[in-house]
Coordinates of C-alpha atoms and ligand atoms in Angstrom, one line a residue:
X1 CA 18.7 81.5 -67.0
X2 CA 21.0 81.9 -69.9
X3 CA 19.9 85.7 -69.9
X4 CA 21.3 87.1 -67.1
X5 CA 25.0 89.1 -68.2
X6 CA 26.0 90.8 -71.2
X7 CA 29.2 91.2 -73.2
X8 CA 29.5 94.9 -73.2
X9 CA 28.4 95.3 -76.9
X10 CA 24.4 95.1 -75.7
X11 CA 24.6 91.1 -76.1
X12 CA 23.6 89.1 -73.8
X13 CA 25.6 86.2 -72.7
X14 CA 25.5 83.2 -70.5
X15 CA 26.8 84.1 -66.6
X16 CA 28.8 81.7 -64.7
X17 CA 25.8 80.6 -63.0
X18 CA 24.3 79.8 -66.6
X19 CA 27.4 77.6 -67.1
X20 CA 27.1 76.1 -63.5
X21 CA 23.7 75.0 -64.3
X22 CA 24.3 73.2 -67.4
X23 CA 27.3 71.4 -65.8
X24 CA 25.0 70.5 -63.2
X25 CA 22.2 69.1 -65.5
X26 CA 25.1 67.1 -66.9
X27 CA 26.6 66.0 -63.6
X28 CA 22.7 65.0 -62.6
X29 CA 22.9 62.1 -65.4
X30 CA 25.8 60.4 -64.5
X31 CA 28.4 59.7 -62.2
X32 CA 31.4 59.8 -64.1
X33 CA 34.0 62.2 -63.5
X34 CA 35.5 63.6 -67.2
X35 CA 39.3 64.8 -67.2
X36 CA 39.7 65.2 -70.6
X37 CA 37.7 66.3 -73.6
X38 CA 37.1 65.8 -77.2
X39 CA 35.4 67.6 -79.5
X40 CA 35.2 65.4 -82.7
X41 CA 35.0 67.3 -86.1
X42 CA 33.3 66.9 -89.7
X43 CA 32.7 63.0 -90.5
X44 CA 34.7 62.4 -87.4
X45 CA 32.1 62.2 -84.4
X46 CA 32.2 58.0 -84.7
X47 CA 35.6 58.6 -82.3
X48 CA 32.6 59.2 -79.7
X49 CA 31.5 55.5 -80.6
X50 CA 34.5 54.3 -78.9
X51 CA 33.7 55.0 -75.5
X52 CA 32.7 52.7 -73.1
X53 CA 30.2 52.3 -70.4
X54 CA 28.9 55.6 -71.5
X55 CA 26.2 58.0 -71.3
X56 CA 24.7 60.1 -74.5
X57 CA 23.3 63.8 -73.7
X58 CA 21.6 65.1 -76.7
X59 CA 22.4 69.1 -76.6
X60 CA 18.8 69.2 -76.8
X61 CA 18.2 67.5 -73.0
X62 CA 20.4 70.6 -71.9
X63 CA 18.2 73.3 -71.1
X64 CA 19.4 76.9 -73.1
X65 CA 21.8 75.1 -74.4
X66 CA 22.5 75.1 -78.4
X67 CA 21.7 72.5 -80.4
X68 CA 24.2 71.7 -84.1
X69 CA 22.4 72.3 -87.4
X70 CA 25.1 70.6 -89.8
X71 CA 24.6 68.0 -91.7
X72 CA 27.2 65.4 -90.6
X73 CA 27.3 66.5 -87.3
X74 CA 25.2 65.2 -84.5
X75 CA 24.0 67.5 -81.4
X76 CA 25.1 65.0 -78.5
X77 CA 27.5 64.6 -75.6
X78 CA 29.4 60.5 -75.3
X79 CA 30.7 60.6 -71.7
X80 CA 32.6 57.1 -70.3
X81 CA 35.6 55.5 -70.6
X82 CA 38.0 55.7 -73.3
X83 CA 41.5 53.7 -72.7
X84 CA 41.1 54.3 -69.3
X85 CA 40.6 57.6 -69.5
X86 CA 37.4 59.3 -68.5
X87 CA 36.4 61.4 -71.1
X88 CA 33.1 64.1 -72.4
X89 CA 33.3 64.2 -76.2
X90 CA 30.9 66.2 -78.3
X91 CA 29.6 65.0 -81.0
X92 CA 28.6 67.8 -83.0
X93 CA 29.8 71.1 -82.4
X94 CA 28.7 74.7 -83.2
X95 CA 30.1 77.2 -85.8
X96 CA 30.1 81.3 -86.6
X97 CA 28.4 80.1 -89.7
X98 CA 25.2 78.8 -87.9
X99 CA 24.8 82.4 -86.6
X100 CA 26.4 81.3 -83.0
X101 CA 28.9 84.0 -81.6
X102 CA 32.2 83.0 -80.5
X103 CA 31.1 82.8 -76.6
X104 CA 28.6 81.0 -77.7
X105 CA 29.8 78.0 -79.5
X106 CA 32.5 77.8 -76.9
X107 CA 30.8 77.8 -73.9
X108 CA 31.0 73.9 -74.3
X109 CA 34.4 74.1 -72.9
X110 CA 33.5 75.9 -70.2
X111 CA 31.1 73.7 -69.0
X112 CA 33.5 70.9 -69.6
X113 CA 35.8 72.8 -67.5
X114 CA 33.3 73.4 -64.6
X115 CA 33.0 69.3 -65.0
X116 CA 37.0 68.7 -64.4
X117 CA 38.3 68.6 -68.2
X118 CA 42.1 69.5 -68.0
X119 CA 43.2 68.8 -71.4
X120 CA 41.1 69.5 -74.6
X121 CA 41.5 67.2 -77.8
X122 CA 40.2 69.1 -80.7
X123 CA 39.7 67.7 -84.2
X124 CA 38.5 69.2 -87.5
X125 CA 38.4 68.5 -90.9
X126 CA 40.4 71.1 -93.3
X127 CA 41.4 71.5 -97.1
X128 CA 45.2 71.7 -97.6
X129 CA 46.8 75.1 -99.0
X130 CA 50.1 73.5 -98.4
X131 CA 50.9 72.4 -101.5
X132 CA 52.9 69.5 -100.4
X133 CA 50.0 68.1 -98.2
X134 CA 47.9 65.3 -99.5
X135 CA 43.7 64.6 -98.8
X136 CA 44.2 62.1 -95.6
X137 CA 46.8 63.3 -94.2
X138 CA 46.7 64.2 -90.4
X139 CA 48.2 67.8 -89.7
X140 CA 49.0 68.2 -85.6
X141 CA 48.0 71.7 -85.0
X142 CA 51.1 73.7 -84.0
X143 CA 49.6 77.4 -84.4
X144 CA 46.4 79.2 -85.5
X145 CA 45.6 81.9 -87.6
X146 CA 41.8 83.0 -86.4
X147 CA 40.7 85.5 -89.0
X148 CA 37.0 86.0 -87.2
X149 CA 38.3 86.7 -83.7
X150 CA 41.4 89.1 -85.2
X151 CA 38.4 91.2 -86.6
X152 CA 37.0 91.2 -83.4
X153 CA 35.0 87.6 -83.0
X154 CA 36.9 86.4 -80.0
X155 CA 34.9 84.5 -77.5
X156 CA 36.6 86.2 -74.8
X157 CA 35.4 89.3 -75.9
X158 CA 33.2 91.1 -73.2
X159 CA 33.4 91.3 -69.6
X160 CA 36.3 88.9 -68.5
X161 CA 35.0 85.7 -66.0
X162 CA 37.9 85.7 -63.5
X163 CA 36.8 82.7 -61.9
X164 CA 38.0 81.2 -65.4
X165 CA 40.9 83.1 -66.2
X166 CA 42.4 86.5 -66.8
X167 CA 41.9 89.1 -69.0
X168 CA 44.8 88.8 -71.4
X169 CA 45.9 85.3 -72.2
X170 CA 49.3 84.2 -74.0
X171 CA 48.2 82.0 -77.0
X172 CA 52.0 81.7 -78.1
X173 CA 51.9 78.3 -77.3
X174 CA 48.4 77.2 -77.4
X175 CA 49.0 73.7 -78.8
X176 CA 50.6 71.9 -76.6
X177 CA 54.1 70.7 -78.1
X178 CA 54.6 67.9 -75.3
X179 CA 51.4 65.8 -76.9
X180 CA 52.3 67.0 -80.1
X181 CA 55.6 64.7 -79.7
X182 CA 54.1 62.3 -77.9
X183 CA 51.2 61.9 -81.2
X184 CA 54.2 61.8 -83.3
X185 CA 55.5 58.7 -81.4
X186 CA 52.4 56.8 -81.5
X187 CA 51.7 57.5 -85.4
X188 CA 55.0 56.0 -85.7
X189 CA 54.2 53.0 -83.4
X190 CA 50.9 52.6 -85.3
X191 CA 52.3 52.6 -88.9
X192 CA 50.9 55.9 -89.3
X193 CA 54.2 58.0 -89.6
X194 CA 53.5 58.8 -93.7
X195 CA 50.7 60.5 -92.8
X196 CA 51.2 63.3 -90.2
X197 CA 52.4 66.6 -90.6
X198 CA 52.4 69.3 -88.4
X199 CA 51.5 73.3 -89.4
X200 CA 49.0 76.5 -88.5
X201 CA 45.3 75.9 -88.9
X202 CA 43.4 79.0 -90.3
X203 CA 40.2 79.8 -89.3
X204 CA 37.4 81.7 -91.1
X205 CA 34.2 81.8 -90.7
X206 CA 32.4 80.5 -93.4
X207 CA 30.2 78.7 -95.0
X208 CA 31.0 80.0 -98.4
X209 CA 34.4 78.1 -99.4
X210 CA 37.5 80.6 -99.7
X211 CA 38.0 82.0 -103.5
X212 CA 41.7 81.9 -104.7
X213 CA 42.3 85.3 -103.4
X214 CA 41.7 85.1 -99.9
X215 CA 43.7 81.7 -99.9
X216 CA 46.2 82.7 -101.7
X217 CA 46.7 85.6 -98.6
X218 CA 46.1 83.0 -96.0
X219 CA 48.6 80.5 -97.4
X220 CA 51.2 82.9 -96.4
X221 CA 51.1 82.0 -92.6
X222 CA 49.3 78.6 -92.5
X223 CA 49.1 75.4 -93.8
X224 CA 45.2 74.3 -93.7
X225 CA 42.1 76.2 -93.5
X226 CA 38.5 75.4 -91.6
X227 CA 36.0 76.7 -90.0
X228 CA 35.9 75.7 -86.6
X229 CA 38.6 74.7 -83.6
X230 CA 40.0 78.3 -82.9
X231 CA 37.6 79.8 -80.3
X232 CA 37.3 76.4 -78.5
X233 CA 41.0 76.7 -78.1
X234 CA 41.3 80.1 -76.8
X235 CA 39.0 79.0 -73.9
X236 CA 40.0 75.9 -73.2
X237 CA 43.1 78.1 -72.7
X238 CA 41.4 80.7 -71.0
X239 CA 40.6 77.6 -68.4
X240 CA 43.9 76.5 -67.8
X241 CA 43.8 73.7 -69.5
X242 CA 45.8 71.8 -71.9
X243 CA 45.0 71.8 -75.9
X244 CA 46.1 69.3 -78.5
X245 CA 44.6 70.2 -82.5
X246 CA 44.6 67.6 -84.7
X247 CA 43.2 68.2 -88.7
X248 CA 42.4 66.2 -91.4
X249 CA 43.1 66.7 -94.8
X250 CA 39.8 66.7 -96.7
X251 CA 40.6 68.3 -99.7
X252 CA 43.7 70.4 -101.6
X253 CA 42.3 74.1 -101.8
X254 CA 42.4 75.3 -105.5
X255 CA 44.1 78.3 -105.8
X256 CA 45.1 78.4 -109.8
X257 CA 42.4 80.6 -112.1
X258 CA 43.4 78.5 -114.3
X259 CA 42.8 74.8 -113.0
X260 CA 39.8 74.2 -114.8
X261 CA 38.7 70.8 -114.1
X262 CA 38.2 71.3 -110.6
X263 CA 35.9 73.6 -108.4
X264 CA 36.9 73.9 -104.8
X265 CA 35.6 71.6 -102.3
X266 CA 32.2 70.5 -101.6
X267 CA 30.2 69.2 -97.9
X268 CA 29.9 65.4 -99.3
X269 CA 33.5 65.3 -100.0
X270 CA 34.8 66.8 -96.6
X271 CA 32.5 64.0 -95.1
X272 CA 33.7 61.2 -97.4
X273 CA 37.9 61.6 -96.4
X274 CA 36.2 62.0 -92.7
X275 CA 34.8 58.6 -93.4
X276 CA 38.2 57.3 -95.0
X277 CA 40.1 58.1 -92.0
X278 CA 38.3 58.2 -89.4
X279 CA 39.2 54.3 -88.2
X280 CA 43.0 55.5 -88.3
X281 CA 41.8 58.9 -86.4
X282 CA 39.9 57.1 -83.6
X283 CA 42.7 54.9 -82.9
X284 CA 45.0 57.9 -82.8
X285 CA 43.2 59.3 -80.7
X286 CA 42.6 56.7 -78.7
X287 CA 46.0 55.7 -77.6
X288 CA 46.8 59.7 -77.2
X289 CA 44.5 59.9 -74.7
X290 CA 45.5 56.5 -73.0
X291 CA 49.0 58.4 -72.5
X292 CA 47.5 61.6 -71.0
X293 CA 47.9 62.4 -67.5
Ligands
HPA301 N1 37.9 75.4 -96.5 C1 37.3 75.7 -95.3 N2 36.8 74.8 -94.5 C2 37.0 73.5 -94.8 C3 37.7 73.1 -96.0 C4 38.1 74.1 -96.9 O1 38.7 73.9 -97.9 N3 37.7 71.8 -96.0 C5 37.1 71.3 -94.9 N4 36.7 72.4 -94.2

């Protein structure tokens, strides 16, 4: 178990009978059937709270499967009901920075797709190069800009799984622009129309906070920056399935040498504007995924 292919490069990684088994030890706890997934970012895992009639899966209950070691971030699956929707959230997700590879903190998704997930509602929390953008806001993710798998930390790197998808995937359009429009419309409906904007995430890997250099350079093709989201994507894509990105604005990134009375972002602030919004976030996402097919 969870030994049995590798990636090329002499790594081992899990097989699609590894992936089978864990969707299996999922299936073996409950009956319901999810068709849509969430993966909830930093300070924002109380969206999982919201479902109903549901069942919690530590990681840790999963056997070979990882476990999160953030701070803020919990290490369970929340499946049930959410607006009528049945959905598998995580709550807590994995990161390059913990030391997992790409495959490997993305192999969630696969599972979830081995389960029935179709669409994949992705959160995270980002500081804002954008000048314009303010700590709060709610960025739908149009684009990404994924630095670690550019320089060769993909997660579909390695011997391709056909029974997920081919070998070369179009991410042109990875974020879908149908819920994209349709979160725009229920922002407005809710109030919440002040608050959204739309651009390119950029991913790195982390943990160290960017300097003014390499944000400066990134702020060139995207709007926010984080360290998460992007690998999830490209396999959720790889699946077939349908992505929507949202980010929230947890801090301005400080690009000036000479801004002296600030010092780039810290954890407890990330998790504070998590905790600011994240009532306005779960409803959000609530009533998108009421609309989902
Ligand atoms: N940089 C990288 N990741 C982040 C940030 C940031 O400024 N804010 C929240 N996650």
């Amino acid at each position: 178990m969870a030994t049995t292919s590798t990636n090329g490069l002499g790594r081992s990684i899990y097989s699609y009978s590894d992936l089978q088994g864990f969707a299996k030890q999922i299936q073996d706890r409950t009956s319901h059937k999810p068709t849509i997934g969430i993966i909830c970012g930093s300070g924002l895992g109380s969206l999982a709270d919201k479902v109903e009639d549901s069942i919690v899966i530590p990681y840790s209950d999963i056997q070979h499967f990882p476990v999160s070691t953030v701070k803020g971030h919990h290490s369970q699956f929340v499946i049930g009901i959410l607006k009528g929707k049945t959905v598998i959230c995580m709550k807590g997700r994995f990161h390059l920075y913990e030391g997992y590879p790409a495959w490997k903190l993305a192999a969630p998704v696969r599972v979830m797709s081995l389960l029935g997930v179709q669409t994949l509602v992705v959160t995270n929390a980002a500081g804002a190069m954008n000048k314009s953008y303010k700590v709060g806001d709610i960025m739908l993710m149009k684009d990404h800009l994924y630095l670690p798998g550019m320089a060769g930390n993909n997660p579909l790197v390695g011997p391709n799984m056909e029974k997920f998808g081919e070998r070369f995937i179009s991410t042109t359009r990875l974020y879908d622009s149908s819920l994209r429009k349709m979160a725009r419309v229920i922002a407005k409906e809710m109030g919440y129309s002040h608050l959204i904007q739309e651009g390119v995430y950029a991913m790195v890997c982390g943990p160290s906070y960017e300097t003014p250099a390499e944000l400066k350079l990134l702020s060139v093709s995207s709007d926010v920056i984080g360290m998460s989201t992007c690998p999830e994507a490209i396999v959720a894509k790889h699946c077939g399935m349908t992505v929507f990105g949202l980010s929230l604005v947890t801090n301005k990134c400080v690009t000036d040498y000479d801004e002296t009375e600030v010092d780039g972002p810290n954890h407890g602030e990330v998790l504070e504007t998590g905790k600011l919004r994240e009532d306005i976030i779960q409803e959000l996402v609530a009533e998108i995924v009421a609309k989902i097919d």
